[in-house]
Each structure stands twice: as C-alpha cells, then as structure tokens.
Coordinates of C-alpha atoms and ligand atoms in Angstrom, one line a residue:
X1 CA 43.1 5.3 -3.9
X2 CA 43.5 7.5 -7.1
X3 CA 45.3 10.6 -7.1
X4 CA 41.7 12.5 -7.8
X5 CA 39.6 11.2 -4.7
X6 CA 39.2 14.3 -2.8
X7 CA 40.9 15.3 0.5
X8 CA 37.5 14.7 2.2
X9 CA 36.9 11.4 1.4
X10 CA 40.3 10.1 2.3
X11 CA 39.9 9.0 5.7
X12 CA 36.2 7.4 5.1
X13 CA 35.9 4.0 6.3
X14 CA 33.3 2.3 4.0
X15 CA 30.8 -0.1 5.6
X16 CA 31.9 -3.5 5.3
X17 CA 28.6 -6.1 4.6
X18 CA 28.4 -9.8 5.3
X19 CA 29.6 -11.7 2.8
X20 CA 27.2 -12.4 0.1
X21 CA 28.6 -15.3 -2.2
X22 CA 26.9 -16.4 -4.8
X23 CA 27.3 -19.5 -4.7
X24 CA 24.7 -21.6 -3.2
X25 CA 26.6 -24.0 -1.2
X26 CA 26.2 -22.3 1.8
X27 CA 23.2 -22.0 4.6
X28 CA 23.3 -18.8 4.7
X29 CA 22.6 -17.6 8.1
X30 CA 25.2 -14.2 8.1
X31 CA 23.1 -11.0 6.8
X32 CA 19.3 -11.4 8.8
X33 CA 17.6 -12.0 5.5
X34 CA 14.4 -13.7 5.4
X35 CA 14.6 -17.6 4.6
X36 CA 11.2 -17.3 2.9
X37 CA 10.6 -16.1 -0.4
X38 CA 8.7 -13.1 -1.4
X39 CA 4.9 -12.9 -0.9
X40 CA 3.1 -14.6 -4.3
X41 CA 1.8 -10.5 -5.1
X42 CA 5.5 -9.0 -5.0
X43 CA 6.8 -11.4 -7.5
X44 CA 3.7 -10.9 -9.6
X45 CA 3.5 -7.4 -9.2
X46 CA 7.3 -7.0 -10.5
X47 CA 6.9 -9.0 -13.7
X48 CA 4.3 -6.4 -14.3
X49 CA 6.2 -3.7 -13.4
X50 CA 8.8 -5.2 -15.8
X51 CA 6.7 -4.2 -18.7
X52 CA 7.2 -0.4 -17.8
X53 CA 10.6 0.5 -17.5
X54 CA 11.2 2.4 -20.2
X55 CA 9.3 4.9 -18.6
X56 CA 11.2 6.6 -15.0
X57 CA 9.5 5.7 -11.8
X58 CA 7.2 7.8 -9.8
X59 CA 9.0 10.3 -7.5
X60 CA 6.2 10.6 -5.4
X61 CA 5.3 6.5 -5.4
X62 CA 1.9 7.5 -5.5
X63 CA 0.4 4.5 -5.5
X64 CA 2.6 2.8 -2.8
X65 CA 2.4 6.0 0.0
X66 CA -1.3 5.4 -0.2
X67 CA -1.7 1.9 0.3
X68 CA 1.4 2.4 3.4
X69 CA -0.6 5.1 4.9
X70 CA -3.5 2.9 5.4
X71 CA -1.5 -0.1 6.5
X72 CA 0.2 2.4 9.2
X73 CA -2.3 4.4 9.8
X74 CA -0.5 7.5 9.1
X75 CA -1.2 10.7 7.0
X76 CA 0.3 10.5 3.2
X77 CA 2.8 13.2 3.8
X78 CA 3.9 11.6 6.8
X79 CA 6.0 8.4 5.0
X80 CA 9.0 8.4 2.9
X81 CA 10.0 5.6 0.8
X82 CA 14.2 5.2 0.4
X83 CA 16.3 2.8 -1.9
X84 CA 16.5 0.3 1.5
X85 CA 16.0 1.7 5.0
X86 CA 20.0 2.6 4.8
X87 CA 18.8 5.5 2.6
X88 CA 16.6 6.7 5.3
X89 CA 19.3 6.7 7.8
X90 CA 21.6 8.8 4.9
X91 CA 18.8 11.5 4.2
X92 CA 18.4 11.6 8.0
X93 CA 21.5 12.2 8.9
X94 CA 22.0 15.0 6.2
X95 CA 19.0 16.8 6.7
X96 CA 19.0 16.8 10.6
X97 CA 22.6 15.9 12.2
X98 CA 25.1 18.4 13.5
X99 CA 26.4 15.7 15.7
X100 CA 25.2 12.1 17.0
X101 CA 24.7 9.8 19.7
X102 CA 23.5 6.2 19.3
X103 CA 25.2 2.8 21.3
X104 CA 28.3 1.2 20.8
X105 CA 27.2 -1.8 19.9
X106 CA 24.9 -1.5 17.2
X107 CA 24.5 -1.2 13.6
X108 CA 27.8 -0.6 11.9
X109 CA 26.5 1.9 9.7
X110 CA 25.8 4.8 12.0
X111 CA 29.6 6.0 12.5
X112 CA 29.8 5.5 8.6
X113 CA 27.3 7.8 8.1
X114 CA 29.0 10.3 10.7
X115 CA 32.2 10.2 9.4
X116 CA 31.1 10.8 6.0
X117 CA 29.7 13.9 6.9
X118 CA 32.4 14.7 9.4
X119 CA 29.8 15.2 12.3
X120 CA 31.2 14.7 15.6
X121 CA 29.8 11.4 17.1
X122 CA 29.8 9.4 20.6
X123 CA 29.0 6.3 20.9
X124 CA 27.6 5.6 24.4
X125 CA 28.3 2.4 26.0
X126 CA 25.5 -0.4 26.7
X127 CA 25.9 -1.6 30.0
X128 CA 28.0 -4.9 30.6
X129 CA 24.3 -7.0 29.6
X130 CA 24.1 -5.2 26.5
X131 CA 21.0 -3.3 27.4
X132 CA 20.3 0.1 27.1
X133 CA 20.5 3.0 29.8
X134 CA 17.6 5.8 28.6
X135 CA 19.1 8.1 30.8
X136 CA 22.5 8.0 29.0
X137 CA 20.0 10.2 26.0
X138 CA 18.7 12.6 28.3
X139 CA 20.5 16.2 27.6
X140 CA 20.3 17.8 23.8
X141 CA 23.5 17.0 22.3
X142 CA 22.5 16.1 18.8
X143 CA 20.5 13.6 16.9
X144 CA 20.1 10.4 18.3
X145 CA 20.0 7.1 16.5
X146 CA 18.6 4.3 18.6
X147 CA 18.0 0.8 16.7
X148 CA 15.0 -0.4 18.1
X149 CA 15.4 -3.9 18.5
X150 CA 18.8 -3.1 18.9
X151 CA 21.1 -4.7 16.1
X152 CA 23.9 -7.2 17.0
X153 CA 22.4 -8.0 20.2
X154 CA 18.2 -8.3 19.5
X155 CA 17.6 -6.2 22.5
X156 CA 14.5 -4.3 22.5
X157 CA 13.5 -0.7 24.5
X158 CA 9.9 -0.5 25.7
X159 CA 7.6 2.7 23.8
X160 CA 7.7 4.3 27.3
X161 CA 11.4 4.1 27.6
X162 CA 11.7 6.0 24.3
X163 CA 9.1 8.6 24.9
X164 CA 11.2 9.8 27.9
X165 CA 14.1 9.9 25.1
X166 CA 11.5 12.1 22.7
X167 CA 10.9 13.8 25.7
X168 CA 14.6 14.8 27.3
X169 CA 15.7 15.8 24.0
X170 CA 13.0 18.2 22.2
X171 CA 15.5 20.1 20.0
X172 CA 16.9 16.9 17.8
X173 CA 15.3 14.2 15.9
X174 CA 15.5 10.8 17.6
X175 CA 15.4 8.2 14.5
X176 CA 14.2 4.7 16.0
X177 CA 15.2 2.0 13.5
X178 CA 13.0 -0.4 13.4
X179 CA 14.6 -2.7 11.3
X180 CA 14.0 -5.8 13.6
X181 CA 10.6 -4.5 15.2
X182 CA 8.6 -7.0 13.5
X183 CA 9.7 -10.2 15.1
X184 CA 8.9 -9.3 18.7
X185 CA 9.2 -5.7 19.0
X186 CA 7.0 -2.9 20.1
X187 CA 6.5 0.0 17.1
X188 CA 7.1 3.9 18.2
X189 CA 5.0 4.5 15.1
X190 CA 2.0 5.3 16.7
X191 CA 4.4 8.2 18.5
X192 CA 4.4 10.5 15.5
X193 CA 1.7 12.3 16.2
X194 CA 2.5 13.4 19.5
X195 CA 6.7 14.1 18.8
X196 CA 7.7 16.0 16.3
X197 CA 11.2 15.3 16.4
X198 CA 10.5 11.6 15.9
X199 CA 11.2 10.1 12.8
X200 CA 11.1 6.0 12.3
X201 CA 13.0 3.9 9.7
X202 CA 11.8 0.2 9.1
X203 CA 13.2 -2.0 6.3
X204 CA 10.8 -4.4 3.5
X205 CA 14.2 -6.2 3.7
X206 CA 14.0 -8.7 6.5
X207 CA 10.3 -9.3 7.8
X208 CA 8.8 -9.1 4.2
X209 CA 11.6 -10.9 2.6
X210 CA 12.4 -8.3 0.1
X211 CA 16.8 -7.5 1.0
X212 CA 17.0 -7.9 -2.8
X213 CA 14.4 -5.2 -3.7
X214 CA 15.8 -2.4 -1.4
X215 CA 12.6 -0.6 0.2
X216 CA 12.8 1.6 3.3
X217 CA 9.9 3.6 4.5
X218 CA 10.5 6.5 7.4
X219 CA 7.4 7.7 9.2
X220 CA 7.5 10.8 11.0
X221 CA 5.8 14.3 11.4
X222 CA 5.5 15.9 8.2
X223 CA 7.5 18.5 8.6
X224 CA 10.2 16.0 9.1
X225 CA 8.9 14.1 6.0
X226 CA 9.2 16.9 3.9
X227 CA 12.8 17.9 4.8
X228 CA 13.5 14.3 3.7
X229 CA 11.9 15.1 0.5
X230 CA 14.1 17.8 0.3
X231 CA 17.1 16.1 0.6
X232 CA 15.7 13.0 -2.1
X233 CA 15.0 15.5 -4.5
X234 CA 18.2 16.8 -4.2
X235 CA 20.1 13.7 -4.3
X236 CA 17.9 10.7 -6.1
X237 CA 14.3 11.8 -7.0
X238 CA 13.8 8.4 -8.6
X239 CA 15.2 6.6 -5.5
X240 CA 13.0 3.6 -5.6
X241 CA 12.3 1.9 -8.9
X242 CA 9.1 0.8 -10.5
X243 CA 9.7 -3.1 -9.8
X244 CA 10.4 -2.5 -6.3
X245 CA 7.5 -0.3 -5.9
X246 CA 4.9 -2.4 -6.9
X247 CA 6.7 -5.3 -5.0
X248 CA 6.4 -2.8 -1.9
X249 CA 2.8 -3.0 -2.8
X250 CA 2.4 -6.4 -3.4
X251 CA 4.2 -7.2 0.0
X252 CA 1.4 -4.7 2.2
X253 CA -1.7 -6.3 0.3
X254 CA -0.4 -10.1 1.4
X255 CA -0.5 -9.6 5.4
X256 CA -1.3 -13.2 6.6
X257 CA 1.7 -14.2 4.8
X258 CA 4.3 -11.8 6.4
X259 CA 3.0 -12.2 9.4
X260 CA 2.5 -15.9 9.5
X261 CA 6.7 -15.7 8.6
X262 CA 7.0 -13.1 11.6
X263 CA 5.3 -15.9 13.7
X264 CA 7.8 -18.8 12.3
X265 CA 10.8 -16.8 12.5
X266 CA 10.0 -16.2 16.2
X267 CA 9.2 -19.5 17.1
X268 CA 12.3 -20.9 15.6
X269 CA 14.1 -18.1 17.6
X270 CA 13.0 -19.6 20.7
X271 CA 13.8 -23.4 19.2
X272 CA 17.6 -22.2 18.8
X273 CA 17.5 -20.9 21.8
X274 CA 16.8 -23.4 24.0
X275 CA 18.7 -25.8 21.9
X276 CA 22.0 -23.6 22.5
X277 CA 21.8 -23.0 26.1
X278 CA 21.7 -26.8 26.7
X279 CA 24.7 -26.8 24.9
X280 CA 26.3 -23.8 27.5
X281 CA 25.6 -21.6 25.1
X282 CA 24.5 -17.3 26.6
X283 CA 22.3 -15.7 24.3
X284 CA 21.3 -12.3 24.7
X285 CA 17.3 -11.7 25.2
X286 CA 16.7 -11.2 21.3
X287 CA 13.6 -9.9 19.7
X288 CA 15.3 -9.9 16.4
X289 CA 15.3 -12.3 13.6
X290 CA 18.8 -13.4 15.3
X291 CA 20.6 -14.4 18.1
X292 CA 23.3 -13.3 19.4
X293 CA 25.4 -16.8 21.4
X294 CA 28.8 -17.0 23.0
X295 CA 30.5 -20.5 24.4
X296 CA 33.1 -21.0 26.9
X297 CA 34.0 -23.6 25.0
X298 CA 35.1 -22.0 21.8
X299 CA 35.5 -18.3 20.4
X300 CA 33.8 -16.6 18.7
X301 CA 36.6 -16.2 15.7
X302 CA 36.9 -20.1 15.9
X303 CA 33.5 -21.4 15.7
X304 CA 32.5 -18.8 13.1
X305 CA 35.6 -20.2 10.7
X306 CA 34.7 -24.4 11.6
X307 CA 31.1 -23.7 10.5
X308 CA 32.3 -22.1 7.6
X309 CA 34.1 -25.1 6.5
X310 CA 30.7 -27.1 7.6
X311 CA 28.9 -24.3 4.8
X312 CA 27.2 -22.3 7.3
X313 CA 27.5 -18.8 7.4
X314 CA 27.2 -16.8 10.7
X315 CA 28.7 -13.6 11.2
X316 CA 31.5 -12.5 13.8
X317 CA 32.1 -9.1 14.9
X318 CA 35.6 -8.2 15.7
X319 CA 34.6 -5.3 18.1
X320 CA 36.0 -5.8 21.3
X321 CA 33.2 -6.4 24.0
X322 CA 31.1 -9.0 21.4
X323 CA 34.4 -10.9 19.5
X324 CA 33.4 -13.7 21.7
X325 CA 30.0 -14.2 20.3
X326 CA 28.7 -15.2 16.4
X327 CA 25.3 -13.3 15.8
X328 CA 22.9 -16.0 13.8
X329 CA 20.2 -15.1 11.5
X330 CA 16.9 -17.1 12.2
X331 CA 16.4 -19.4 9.2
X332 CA 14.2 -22.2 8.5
X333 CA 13.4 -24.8 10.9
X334 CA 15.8 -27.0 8.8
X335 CA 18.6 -24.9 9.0
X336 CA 18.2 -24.2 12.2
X337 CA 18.7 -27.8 12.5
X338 CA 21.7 -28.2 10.7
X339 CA 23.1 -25.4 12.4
X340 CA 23.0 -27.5 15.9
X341 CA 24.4 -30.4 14.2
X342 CA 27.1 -28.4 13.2
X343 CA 28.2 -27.5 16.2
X344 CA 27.7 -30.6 18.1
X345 CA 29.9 -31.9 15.6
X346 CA 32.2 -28.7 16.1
X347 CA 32.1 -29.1 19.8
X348 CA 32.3 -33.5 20.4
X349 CA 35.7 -32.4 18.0
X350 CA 37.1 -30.7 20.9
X351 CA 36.7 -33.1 23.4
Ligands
LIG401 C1 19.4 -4.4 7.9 C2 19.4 -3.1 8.7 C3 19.2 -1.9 8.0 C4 19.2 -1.8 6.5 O1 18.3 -2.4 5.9 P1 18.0 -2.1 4.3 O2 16.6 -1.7 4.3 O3 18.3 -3.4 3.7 O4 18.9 -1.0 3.8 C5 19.1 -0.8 8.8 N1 19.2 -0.8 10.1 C6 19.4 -2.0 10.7 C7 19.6 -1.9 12.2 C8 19.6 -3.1 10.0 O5 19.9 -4.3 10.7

C-alpha cells in the first residue's frame, strides 16, 4: 500500500478471480466460461469493428439497444449495456443502495461492492441444502441482490417466488442476476413491466461465449434505466467499446447457435452428474453451467490441488459451509470426460 491510497480505500478487500493462466496446458474448468467459441457473426462483426477505432464508441450503443430490445422484448430505454454484467451490479449498487441483503453463499462480488461503498450489508443464510428462504426478503431493509440461478451452488428461485420478493419489498430495487439463467433457468424479465423496483443483470459472458468481450445488459423499468444512465455518464460514458458492441450484436443475430450451446451445456450437466453420484459424489440441483460436488472420500482442498497436478482446473471456495465441495464449470463433452478419469484415477490412488 502506498502512503497516498486514501483512508477509505484501506480496508477494501478486492475480489479475487479464478485463476486465469495463460498457458494452455490446462482444461480449464475454474471460471464458468463457455467451452465454445464465439458465434461465426461476433468474430466477423469485430474484425469490422476493428477498422473504426480511431473513432470513440457510441455512448448510447444505438445500434445494439435496438436489436436487444427486440430479442427481449423490451422498450429501448428500458436496457443498459455495462463493460461485463459486474458493471451492472457497480452502477446498481451506487445509484440505488443504502444498504444490502443478498445470500451467503453466492457471488463473491456482492460484499466487494458493499464495502467499497461502505454500505451496511447482511448476508442471510441459505438453509442447510443451500436453497433459498423467500421469506428471509420480506421487510424493506435495503436493496436486495439475489443471483438467480444462484452462483456457487446452481440453485434456481421460481418467477413466483421472486414476485413475492418484488412484492414484500416495494421501496428498494431487487437486482436478479441472471448470469446463469440461460442453462435452465426461468427469466424475471418479463417482470419489468409490472415492478418498478426490478432491475435484471444477465452477462454475454457465459451462455454466448463472449467472457473476453465484457458485455452486460440490465433490463429494468425505465426510470431505473435512466438512473443507470446517470451514474455511466458520470463514471464511463464509453463503457462498452466498438468491437464488443458489434460482437454483442453479432452474438443476438446467431440464436440457433447459442442456444444449441445452452442445450449441450445442459445435457453434459446432467452427463457429469450422473457420472459423479455413481462415484458418491452430492451435487447440488444445478441449473447453472456448473456443478457444485462434494466426496466423503476426499476434500474439497485436496481433490481441487490432485486435479491440478492432473491440468484440470476447478475452483474451491474456502468459505466455511462449501470448503468441502469443488464447483466445476460444464465444458465439453471431452473434458467432461477427462475430468472423470481424473478422479477415478485421483480416487483408486486412495484405496
Ligand atoms: C460471472 C458472473 C457475473 C459477471 O459476469 P461478467 O459479465 O463477466 O462481468 C455476474 N454475476 C454472477 C453471478 C456471475 O457468476
């Protein structure tokens, strides 16, 4: 720390991210990217988009609002687009939160975000299955972050379960991270229009393959949208650049593709699945393009480090109620594969 960093920022705990070497020696199965590459129209789009640079980047992204408002069947004013869906949850938190509420286990970012704007936060526990209690949002006491698929664990909320949340809290936004919804979830998109104090985040980064592009859209009423706006323009008006734009676009205009990925990733999903609990593995009921596995026969910590060594990545959580699981990413039906091998291999060791 340098003698200059200011008094504020002196007890922030940065989020910490999977690793990301670049080497490619490793199946990388850590971070819930997408094992497919972009759509044939994103990378196309961007080597176009290359030619323009010199020019800055549309701080209204036109072109892309238009073609998402179609695809989700919104009004134009009522979508954002953010440098990766983390942006959304940033602007969000500025503009609306006074204090927060969202699960303990979920995505590490949310307490980031709390503490860097020294909001008072709880973190409510899930129950000992890792599923959600509604009723532990009913009661206005600040803006409520719900990840929807639920990160770490894949667990999903029904629409009804969070309209009763919309509806027991009508003086805060409710944000519903959808960063997972499109492997098996249900969208709260179609919601908008009846809440106003619902605002939705989903990511181009997993489902469309794009982690490397960094696109987040938020959809919500517009009077939400334009507080957002507010907040961009006063921050990053050129948040999203002109390659990542036009991939953005590239990615909406190829839908078979995505969703034939969405149907693979979920398939595979329930491949692993089956595969680990013959092996005595429990897995969380995960709508998410992961699973989240524990064995009796090894921890967490342990089997996480041996299939390093093997060059598979998975991530461990040191977080008390989950350090005996690894969460895996859903990959390719080949590394999925490999991944079993692995810890057969791991396992027969032990024995
Ligand atoms: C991956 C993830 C994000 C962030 O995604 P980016 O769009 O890549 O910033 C947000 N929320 C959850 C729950 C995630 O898992």
């Amino acid at each position: 720390m340098s003698v200059f960093f200011a008094e504020r920022n002196k007890t922030l705990e940065p989020y910490t991210p999977g690793e990301q070497p670049r080497e490619q020696k490793y199946i990388k199965l850590n971070t819930n990217e997408s094992p497919f590459e972009p759509a044939h129209l994103v990378k196309e789009y961007v080597a176009c988009a290359g030619e323009q640079l010199q020019l800055y980047s549309d701080p209204t992204l036109g072109p892309l609002v238009k073609e998402a408002a179609e695809y989700y069947k919104v009004n134009e004013n009522e979508l954002i687009f953010t440098n990766g869906s983390d942006e959304i949850l940033n602007f969000a938190v500025m503009a609306f939160a006074e204090e927060l509420r969202f699960p303990d286990i979920t995505y590490g970012f949310y307490p980031v975000y709390a503490n860097l704007y020294h909001l008072p936060y709880k973190e409510v526990p899930v129950k000992d299955d890792f599923t959600i209690d509604v009723e532990n949002y009913f009661g206005n006491d600040g803006m409520i972050i719900l990840a929807n698929p639920n990160a770490i664990t894949g667990i999903a909320l029904t629409v009804e379960d969070i309209r009763k949340v919309l509806e027991q809290n009508p003086n805060h936004v409710v944000l519903v991270d959808e960063a997972y919804v499109d492997f098996g979830g249900e969208s709260c998109v179609p919601l908008i229009k009846e809440y106003n104090n619902l605002l939705v985040a989903q990511t181009f980064s997993k489902s469309r393959s794009m982690a490397g592009a960094r696109l987040g859209v938020g959809i919500g009423n517009k009077k939400l949208i334009e507080d957002l706006n507010t907040i961009k323009f006063s921050t990053n008006p050129y948040n999203v650049n002109t390659m990542t734009m036009w991939a953005g676009i590239g990615a909406l205009r190829e839908q078979e593709y995505f969703e034939k990925n969405c149907r693979v990733i979920s398939e595979n999903r329930s491949w692993l699945k089956e595969q680990l609990e013959k092996r005595n593995f429990t897995l969380t009921p995960s709508k998410a393009n992961f699973v989240l596995a524990k064995s009796d026969a090894i921890q967490g910590m342990v089997l996480y480090e041996k299939l390093k060594e093997k060059g598979i990545l998975v991530r461990h959580f040191g977080k008390k109620r989950i350090k005996d699981y690894i969460r895996i990413t859903i990959g390719s039906k080949e590394q999925m594969r490999c991944l079993v091998t692995a810890i057969d291999e791991i396992l027969g060791e032990r024995t």
